[in-house]
Every structure is written in C-alpha cells, then in structure tokens.
Short mmCIF file of C-alpha atoms in Angstrom, two decimals:
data_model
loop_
_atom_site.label_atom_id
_atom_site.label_comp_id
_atom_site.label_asym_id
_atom_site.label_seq_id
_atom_site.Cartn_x
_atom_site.Cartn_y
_atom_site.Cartn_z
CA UNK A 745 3.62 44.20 -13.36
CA UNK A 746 2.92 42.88 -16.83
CA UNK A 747 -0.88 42.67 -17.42
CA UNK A 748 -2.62 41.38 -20.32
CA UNK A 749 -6.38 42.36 -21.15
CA UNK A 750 -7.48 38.81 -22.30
CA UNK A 751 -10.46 38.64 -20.24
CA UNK A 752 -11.23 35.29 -21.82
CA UNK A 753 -8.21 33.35 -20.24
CA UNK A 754 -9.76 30.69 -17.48
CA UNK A 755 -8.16 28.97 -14.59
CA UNK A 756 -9.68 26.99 -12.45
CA UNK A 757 -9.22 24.95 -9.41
CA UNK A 758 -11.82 22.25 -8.09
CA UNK A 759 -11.47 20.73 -4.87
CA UNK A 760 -14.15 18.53 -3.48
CA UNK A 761 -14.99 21.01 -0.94
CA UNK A 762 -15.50 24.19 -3.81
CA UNK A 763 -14.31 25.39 -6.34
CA UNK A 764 -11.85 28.48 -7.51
CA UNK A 765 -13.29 30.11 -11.12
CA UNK A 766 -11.10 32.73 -12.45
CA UNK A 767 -10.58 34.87 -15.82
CA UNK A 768 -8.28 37.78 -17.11
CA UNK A 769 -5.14 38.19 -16.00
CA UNK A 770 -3.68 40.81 -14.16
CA UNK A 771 -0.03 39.67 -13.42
CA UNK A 772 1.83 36.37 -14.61
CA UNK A 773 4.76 35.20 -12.36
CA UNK A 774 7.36 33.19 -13.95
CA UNK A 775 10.09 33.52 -11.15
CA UNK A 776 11.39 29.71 -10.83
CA UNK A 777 10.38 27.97 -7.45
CA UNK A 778 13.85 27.35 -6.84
CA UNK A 779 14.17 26.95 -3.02
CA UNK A 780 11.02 28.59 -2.78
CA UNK A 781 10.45 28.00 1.05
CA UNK A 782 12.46 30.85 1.97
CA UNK A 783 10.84 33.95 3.16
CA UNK A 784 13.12 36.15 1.74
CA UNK A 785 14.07 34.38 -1.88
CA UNK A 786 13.75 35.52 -5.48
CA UNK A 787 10.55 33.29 -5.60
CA UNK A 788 8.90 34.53 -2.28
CA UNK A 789 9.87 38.30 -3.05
CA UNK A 790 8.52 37.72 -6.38
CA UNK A 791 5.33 36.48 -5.22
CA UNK A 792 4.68 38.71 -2.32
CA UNK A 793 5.70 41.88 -4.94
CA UNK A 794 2.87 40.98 -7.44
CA UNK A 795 0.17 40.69 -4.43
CA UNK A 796 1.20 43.98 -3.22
CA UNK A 797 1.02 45.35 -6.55
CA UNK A 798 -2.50 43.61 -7.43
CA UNK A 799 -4.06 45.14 -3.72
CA UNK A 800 -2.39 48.55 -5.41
CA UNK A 801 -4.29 48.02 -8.79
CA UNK A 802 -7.56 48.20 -6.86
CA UNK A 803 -7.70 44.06 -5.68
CA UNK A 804 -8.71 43.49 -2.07
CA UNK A 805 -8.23 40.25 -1.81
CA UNK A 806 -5.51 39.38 -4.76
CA UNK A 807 -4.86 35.11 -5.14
CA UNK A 808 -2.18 33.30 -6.99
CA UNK A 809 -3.22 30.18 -8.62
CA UNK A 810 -1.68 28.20 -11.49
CA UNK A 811 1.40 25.53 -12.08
CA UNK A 812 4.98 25.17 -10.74
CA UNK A 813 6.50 22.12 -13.14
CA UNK A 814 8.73 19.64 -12.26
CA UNK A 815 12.13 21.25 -12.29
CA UNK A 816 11.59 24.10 -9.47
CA UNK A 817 14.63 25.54 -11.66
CA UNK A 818 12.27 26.10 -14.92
CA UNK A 819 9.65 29.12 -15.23
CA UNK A 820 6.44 28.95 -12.97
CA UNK A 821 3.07 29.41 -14.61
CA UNK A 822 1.28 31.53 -12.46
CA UNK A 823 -1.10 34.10 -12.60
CA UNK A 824 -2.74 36.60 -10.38
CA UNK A 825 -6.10 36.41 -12.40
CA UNK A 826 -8.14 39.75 -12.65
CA UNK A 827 -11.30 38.49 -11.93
CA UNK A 828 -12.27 35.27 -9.71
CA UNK A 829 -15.23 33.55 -7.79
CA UNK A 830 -15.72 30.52 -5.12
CA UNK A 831 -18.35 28.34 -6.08
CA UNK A 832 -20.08 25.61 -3.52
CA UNK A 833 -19.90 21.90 -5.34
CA UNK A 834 -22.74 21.70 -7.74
CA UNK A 835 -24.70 18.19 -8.74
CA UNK A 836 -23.05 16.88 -11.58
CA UNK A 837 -25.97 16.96 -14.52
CA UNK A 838 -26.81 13.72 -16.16
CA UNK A 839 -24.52 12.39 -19.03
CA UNK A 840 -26.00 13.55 -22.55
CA UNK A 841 -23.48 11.10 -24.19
CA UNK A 842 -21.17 13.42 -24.93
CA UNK A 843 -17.97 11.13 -24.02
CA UNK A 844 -18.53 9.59 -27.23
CA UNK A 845 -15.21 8.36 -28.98
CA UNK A 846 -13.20 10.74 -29.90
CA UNK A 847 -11.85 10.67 -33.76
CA UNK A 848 -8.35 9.73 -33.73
CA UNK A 849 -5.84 10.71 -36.48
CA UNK A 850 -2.39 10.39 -35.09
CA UNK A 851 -0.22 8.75 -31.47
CA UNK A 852 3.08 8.59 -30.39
CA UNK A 853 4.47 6.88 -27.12
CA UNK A 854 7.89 8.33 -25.68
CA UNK A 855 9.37 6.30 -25.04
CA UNK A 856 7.65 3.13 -26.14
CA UNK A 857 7.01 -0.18 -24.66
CA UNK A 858 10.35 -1.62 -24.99
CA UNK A 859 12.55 1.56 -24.02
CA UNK A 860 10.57 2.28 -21.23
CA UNK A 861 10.95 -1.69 -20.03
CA UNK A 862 14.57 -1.05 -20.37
CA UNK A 863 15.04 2.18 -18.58
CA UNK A 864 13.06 0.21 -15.68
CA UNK A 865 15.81 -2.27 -15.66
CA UNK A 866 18.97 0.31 -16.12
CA UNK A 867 17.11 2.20 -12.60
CA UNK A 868 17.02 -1.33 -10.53
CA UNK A 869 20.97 -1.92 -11.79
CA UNK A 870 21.66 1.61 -11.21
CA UNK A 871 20.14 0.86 -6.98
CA UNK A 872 23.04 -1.83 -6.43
CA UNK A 873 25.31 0.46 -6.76
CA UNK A 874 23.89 3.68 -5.10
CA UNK A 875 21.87 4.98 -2.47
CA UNK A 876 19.04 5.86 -4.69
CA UNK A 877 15.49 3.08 -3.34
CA UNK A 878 12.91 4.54 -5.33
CA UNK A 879 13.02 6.56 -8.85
CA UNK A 880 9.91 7.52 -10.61
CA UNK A 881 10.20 7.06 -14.60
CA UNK A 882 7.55 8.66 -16.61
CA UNK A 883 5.88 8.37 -20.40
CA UNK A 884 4.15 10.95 -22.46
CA UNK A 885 1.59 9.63 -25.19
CA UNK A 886 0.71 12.31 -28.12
CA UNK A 887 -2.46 12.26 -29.98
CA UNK A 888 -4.06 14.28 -32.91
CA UNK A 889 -7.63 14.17 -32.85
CA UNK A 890 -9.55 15.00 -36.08
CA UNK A 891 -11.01 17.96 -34.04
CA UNK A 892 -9.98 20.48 -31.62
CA UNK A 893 -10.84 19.41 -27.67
CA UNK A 894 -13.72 20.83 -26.11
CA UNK A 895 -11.78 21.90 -22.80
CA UNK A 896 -15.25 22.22 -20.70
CA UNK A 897 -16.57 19.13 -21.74
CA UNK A 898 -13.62 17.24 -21.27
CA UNK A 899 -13.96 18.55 -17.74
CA UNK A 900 -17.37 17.36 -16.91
CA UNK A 901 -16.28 14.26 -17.77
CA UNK A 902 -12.79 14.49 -15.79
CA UNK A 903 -15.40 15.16 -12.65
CA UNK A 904 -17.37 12.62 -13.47
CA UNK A 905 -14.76 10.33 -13.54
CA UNK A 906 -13.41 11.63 -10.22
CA UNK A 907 -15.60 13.71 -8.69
CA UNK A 908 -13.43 13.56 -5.27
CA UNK A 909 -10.33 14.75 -7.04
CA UNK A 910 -8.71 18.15 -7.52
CA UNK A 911 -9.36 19.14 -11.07
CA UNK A 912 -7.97 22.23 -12.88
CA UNK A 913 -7.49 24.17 -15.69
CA UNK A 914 -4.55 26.27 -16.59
CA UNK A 915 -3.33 28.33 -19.28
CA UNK A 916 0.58 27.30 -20.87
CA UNK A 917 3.33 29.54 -22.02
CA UNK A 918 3.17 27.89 -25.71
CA UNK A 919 -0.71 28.43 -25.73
CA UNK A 920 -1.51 25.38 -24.86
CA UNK A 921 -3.89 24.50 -21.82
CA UNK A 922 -3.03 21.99 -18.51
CA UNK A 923 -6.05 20.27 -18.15
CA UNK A 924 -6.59 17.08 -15.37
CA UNK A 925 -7.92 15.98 -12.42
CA UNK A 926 -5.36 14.62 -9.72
CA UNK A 927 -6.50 12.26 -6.93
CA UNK A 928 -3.24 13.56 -4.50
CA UNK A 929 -3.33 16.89 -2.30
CA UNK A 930 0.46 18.02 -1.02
CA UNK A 931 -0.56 20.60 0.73
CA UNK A 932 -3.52 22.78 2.46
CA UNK A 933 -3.44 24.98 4.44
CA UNK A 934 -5.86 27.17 6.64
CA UNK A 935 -4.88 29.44 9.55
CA UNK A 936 -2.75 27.00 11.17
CA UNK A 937 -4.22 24.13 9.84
CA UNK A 938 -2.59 21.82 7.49
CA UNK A 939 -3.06 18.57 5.51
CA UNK A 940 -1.31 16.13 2.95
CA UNK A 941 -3.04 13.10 1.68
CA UNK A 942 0.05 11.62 -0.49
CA UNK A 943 -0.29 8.41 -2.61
CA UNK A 944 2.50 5.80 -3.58
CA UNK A 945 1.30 2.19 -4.41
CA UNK A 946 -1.32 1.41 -7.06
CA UNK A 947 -3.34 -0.72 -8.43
CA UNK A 948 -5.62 -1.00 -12.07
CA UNK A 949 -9.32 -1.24 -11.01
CA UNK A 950 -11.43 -4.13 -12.32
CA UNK A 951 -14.67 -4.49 -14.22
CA UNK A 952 -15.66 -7.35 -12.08
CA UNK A 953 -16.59 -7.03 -8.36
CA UNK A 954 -15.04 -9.69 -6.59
CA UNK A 955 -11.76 -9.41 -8.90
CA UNK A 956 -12.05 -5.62 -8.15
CA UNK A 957 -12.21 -6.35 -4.49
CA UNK A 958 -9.73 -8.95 -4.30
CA UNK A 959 -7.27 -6.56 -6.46
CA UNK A 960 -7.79 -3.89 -4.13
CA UNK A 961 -6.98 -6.40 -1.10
CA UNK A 962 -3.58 -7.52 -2.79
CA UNK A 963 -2.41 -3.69 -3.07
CA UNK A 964 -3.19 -3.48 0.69
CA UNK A 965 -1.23 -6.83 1.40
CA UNK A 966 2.04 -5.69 -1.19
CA UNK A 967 5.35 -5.30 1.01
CA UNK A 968 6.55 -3.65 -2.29
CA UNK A 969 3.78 -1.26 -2.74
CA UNK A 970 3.78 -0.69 1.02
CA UNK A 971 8.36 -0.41 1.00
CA UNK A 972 7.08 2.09 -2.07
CA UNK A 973 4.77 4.38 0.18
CA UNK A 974 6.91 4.19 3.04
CA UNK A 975 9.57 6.06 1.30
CA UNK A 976 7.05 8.59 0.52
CA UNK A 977 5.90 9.15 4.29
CA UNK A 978 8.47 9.19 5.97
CA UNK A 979 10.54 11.73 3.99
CA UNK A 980 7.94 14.09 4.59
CA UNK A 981 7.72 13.90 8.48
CA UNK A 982 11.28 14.78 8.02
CA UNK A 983 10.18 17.66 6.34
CA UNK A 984 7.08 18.83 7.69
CA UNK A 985 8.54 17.51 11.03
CA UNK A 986 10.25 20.80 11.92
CA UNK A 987 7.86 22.98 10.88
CA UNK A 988 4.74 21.67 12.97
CA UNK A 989 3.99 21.87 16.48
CA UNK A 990 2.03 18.79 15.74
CA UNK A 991 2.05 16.26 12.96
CA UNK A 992 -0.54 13.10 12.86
CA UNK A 993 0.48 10.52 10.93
CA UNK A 994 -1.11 6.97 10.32
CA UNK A 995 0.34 4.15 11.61
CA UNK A 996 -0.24 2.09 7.97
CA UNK A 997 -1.96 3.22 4.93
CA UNK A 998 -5.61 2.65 4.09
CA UNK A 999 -6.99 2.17 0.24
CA UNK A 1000 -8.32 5.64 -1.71
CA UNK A 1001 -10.01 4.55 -5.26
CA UNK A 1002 -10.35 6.40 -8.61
CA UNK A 1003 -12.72 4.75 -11.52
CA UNK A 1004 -9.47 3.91 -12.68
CA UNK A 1005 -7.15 2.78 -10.00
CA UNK A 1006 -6.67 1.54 -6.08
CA UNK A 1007 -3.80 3.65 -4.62
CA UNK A 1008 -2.20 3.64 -0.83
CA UNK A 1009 -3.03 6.43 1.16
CA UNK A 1010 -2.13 8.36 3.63
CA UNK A 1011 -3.98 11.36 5.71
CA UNK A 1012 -1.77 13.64 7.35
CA UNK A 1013 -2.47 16.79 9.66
CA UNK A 1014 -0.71 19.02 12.11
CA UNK A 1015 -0.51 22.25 13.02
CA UNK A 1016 2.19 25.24 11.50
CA UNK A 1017 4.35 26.24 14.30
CA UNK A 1018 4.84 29.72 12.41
CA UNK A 1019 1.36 31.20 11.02
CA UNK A 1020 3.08 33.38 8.99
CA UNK A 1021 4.61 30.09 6.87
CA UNK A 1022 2.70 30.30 3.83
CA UNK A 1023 0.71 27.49 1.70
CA UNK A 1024 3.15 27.49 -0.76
CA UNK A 1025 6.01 28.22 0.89
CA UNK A 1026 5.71 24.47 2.55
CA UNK A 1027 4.57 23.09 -1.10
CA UNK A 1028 7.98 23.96 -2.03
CA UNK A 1029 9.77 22.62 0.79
CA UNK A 1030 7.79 19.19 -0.01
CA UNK A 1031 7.82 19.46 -3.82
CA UNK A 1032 8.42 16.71 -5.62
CA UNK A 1033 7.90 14.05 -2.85
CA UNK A 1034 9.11 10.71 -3.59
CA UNK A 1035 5.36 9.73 -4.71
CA UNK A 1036 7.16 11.83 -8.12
CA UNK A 1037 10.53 11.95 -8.00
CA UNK A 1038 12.18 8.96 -5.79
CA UNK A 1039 14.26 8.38 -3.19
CA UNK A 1040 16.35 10.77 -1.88
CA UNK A 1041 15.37 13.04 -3.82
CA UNK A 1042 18.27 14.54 -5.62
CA UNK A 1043 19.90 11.28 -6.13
CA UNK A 1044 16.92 9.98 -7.96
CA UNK A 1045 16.37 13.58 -9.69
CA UNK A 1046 19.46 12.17 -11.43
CA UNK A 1047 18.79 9.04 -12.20
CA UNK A 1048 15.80 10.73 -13.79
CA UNK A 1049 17.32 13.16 -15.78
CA UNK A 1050 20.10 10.22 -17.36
CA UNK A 1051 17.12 8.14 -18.28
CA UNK A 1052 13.72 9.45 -19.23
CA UNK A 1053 13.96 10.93 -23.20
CA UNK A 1054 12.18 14.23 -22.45
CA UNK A 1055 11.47 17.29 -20.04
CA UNK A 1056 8.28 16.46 -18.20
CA UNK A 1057 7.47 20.07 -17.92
CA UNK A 1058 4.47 20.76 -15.40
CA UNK A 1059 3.85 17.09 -15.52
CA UNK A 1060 4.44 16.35 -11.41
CA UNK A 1061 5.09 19.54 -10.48
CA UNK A 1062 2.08 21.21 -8.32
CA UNK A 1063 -0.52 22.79 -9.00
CA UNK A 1064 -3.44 24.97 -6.74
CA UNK A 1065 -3.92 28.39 -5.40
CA UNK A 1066 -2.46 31.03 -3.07
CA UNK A 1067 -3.97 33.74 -1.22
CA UNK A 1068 -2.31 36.65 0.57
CA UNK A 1069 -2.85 35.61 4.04
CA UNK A 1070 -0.47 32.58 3.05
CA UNK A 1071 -3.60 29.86 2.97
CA UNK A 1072 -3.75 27.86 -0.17
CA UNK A 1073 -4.19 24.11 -1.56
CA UNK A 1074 -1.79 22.25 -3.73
CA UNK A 1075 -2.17 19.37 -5.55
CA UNK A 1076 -0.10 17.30 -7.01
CA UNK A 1077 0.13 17.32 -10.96
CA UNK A 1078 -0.55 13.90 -12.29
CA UNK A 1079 -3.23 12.54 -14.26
CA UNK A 1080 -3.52 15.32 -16.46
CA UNK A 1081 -2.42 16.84 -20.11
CA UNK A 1082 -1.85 19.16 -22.16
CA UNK A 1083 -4.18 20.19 -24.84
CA UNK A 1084 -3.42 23.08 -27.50
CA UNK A 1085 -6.46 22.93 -30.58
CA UNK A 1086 -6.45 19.32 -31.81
CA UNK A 1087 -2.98 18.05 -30.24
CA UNK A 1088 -3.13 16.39 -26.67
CA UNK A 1089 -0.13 15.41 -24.33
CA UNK A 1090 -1.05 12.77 -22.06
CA UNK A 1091 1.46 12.10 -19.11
CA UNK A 1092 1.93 8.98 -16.87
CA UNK A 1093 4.53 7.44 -14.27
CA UNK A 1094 5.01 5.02 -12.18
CA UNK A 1095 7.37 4.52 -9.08
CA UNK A 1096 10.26 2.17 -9.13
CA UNK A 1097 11.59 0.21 -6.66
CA UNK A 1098 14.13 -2.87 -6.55
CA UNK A 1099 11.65 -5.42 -6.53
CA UNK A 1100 9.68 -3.67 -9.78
CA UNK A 1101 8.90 -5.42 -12.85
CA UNK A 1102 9.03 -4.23 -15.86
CA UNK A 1103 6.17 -5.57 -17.43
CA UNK A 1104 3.76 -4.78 -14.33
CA UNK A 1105 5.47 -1.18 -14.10
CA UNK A 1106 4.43 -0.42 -17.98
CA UNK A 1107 0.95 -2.40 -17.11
CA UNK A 1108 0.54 0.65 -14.27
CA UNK A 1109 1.53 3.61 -16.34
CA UNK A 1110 -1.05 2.01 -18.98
CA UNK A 1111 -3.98 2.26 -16.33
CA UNK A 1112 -3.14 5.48 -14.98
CA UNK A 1113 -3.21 6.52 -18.61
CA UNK A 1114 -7.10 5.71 -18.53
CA UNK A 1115 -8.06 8.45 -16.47
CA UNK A 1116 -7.39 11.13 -19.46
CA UNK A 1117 -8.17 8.41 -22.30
CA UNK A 1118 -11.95 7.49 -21.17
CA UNK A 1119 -12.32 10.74 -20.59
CA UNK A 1120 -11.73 11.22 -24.52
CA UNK A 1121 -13.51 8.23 -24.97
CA UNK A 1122 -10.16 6.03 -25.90
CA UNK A 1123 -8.54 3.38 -23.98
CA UNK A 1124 -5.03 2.03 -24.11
CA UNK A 1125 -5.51 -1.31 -25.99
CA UNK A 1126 -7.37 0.52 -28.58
CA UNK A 1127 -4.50 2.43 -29.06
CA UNK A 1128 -2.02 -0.25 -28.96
CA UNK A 1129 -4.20 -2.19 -32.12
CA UNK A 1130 -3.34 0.86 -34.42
CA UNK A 1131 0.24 1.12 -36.24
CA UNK A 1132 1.67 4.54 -35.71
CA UNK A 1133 4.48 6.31 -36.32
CA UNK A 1134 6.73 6.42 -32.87
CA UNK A 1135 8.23 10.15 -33.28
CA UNK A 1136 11.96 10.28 -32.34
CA UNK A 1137 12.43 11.68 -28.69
CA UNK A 1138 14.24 14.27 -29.76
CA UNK A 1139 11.56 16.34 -31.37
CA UNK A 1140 9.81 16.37 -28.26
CA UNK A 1141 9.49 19.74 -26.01
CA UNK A 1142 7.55 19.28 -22.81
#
C-alpha cells in the first residue's frame, strides 16, 4: 500500500448536513472506475484491498474520499487519508471583505465564443442523423492571478455563496488542488437508504426581484429545459430501477436556486434491495448521468469526444466519500476548478438539446462560470472587456 508521510495534504468534503475534514495520506487508489459497480472488478477489489489494509495499519474505521474524473477509463484520485474528523455545520463568520478582486494577469477560453457556438451547431446536425437527444459540451477558462490562491479563503467564500451545496477540496496528481462547491448529489447512501437530487435545466439568476422571479417561473414553464431533465430522470430509474425495492420519484420537477443560477430538480429516494451494494458501487453504475454526459450515454460520450478540444479530467466526474460499511455521498463535479499556486482552471457546461441555441447555450456556461469567478471576485463581462491571448487547444492537459 503506497503511503506518503505528508501530513499536511487536506481533503475535505462538506455536505449541508456535516462535514468530512481529513489530512495525511495513508493509501492513494488510482485503479480506473471502469465498470466499477461490480463486486468483484479491478476497481471494487482495489478498493476493498486498501480498506483491509488501512484496518491492518491500525485504522478502525478506514474511509475513501476523493475524485473519480470523467472518463471512468482514466486514473481515480482517491485517498484513504491517515487522519480524519466529522464536524457538525458551523455559522458562517461575518465577511471581513476578503472577496476583494482578485489581481488578474493572464485568461484563456477553450474553446472560445465562436468555436464553442459552432460545436453547439455540429451536435444539433449531428441529432438528425443519430439517436443521440442530449450531449453536454463543456469550456475551460484559464487564469493567472498576480498571486497564488488562498485555497481556505476561497472556500469560505464558495460556502458563502452556496452554503446548501457540497463543497470539497482535493489534492491532484500534477499538484494541483480540485477545489468547488457543486449544487447536485448522485448518490447517498445510509444503511439501506438512498437519495439522488439530479439537476438538468437552468437558468442565470437576476439582480432584480421581480425579473429574478419571473426568470425562475420561465425555467419552470420551458418544454426544452423540462425535454432536457426528462432525459436525465428517466435514465436513472432505469438504472437505479433494478437495484431498489423501492424508488420515489416526482411526478415533475420543482426549482432548487444557487446565488448564481435557477436549476430543475429532482428528489429521489428508495430503498437498496441488496445492503451489501455499496455507495459507490451505485455512483458508478449512475456515473456520468445525462445531467453530464447526454443522451444515451455512450452515443453522446462520442459525440463528446469528436467535438470538445480537450480532456475534461475530473471536471463531471464525482466526487465524495466512502466508508467500509459501503455508506457514502457523491456529488457530482461541476462548478469547481483547479488551482495549482497562481494558475486556476475554471470548468463549465451546458446540456444540449435539438431545440438549443447557441447564443443562450454560451449565455448559460457564462453564468455557471460565476459561481467560481465571484468567488475570486471576477465576473465574466469583466473578463470579456480585456484582450487576451486565446492559447491553442492543443497545449491544453486537463
């Protein structure tokens, strides 16, 4: 079991119940997820190994928490950490001002405005002539600040932002951290117990309260928005179907809101049939929903793949916690970047359907962007004032 003795690596997971603290590390796993809902896989046997090992090393009660990325196929980030604490949800303290605006030096947008408009329309031409109804196409915006990010300050101000969201921190292969706060859950579990709240169908939140209010009504009346989340729910009845003895779904979705966006939601719970199904054993079997990838999945995995001009990484894969009695919570990876000294990768995507636009699909991605960027003190139309170099998408690694 490797083991490092950097007691001064953090992870942490904050739902809005508590919160999961944890330093050290005592095992990485970076077994791919690959079909990881089976028992008896490389990924399961891989996972189940380093808990046995971490009870042998003197750990009653060993957890796994950390990242699986997009492409279950790629190397998990995971650790068993060596030290780790729940902590009840604490009053946030008053704002000292330190969101002031960050100093910018340097962006990049892959792929910009007008590549990203186009790949939008080569997806809806691509759905006449395939099976494929949704694909989700993404964007990554780079920025060099003038100093390096204060990870636990940007947090407080992630929670502030969100402070009903599941935020976490976790430490990347290349040094860099995963830092964000995502408003979607995929999967908890407890006992028997288990719950998805996924999201498809958004809208930007406004300054104003009427326009606010009557924005947030027009996302609830969208047959688009509602064909979008549709998509999402059903394929995962027909995948948490099997496995439940019980599965409650709503009839229609109800609004969720972030400081930065309406979305479509949906609660579901049931009850495992088989206690011995593990957390994320039925993360995989849902990971990436269609909230991510599109619909079906593989055909839209694809589509994908032939257009978007980079690797997205952990960006929408899952991220949360495991413990060895197989309960756990997963959220979905979105809203979130990747910070290493003074460089941050921000991520954003947006579900496309055939009756998308282009320009309201790049207006979405722009808002969801906000989340990260107030919470650096930037916002997307400062950014879009400056002139900046556009760096070619082949010099970027995700």
């Amino acid at each position: 079991m490797p083991r490092t003795h950097d007691d001064a690596t953090r992870l942490q997971f904050v739902s809005p119940e508590r919160g999961l603290h944890a330093s050290g590390v005592m095992a990485r796993i970076t077994a791919p997820a690959w079909e990881g809902w089976q028992p008896d896989g490389d990924f399961q046997r891989a996972i189940r190994s380093t808990m046995e090992l971490a009870q042998q090393a003197g750990q009653q009660a060993p957890i796994v928490m950390g990242a699986i990325p997009f492409d279950t196929r790629q190397p998990s980030c995971l650790y068993v950490p060596r030290h780790y604490e729940w902590r009840e949800p604490t009053p946030l303290p008053a704002d000292t001002g330190d969101n002031a605006s960050a100093s910018l030096a340097e962006a990049s947008d892959i792929p910009q405005e007008a590549a990203f408009k186009q790949a939008v329309r080569q997806a809806i031409a691509n759905f006449q002539h395939s099976d494929i109804r949704k694909a989700v196409l993404s964007r990554i915006l780079e920025l060099r600040l003038s100093n390096a990010v204060n990870i636990d300050q940007l947090l407080m101000r992630l929670r502030r932002q969100n402070p009903g969201g599941y935020q976490f921190r976790v430490p990347m292969a290349d040094g860099a951290t995963l830092v964000g706060v995502s408003p979607e859950l995929l999967l908890r579990k407890e006992g028997t117990a288990i719950r998805s709240n996924p999201l498809a169908g958004s809208a930007k939140r406004q300054a104003d309260d009427e326009q606010d209010r009557a924005m947030a009504e027009r996302l609830l009346a969208s047959a688009k928005d509602h064909h979008e989340h549709r998509l999402v729910i059903e394929e995962i009845r027909q995948v948490l179907g099997p496995c439940c003895t019980s599965l409650n779904i709503p009839e229609s979705p109800s609004l969720i809101g972030t400081s930065a966006l309406w979305h479509l939601s949906s609660n579901l719970e049931g009850r495992i049939a088989d206690p011995a199904t593990t957390a994320l054993q039925l993360a995989c079997r849902l990971h990436p929903t269609p909230a991510v990838c599109g619909y079906p999945t593989e055909s839209a995995r694809k589509l994908i793949d032939l257009v978007e001009p980079f690797d997205r990484g952990l960006f929408t894969g899952m991220v949360g916690w495991c413990d060895a009695e197989g309960n756990g919570e997963w959220a979905v990876t979105i809203r979130c970047g990747s910070i290493k000294h003074d460089t941050i990768r921000l991520f954003a995507g947006a579900g496309i359907v055939e009756a998308s636009q282009p320009d309201a699909e790049w207006a979405e991605i722009q808002a969801k962007l906000g989340t990260m960027l107030n919470a650096f003190g930037l916002d997307a139309s400062q950014l879009a004032t400056q002139s900046w170099c556009d760096r070619p998408a082949d010099e970027v690694v995700s």
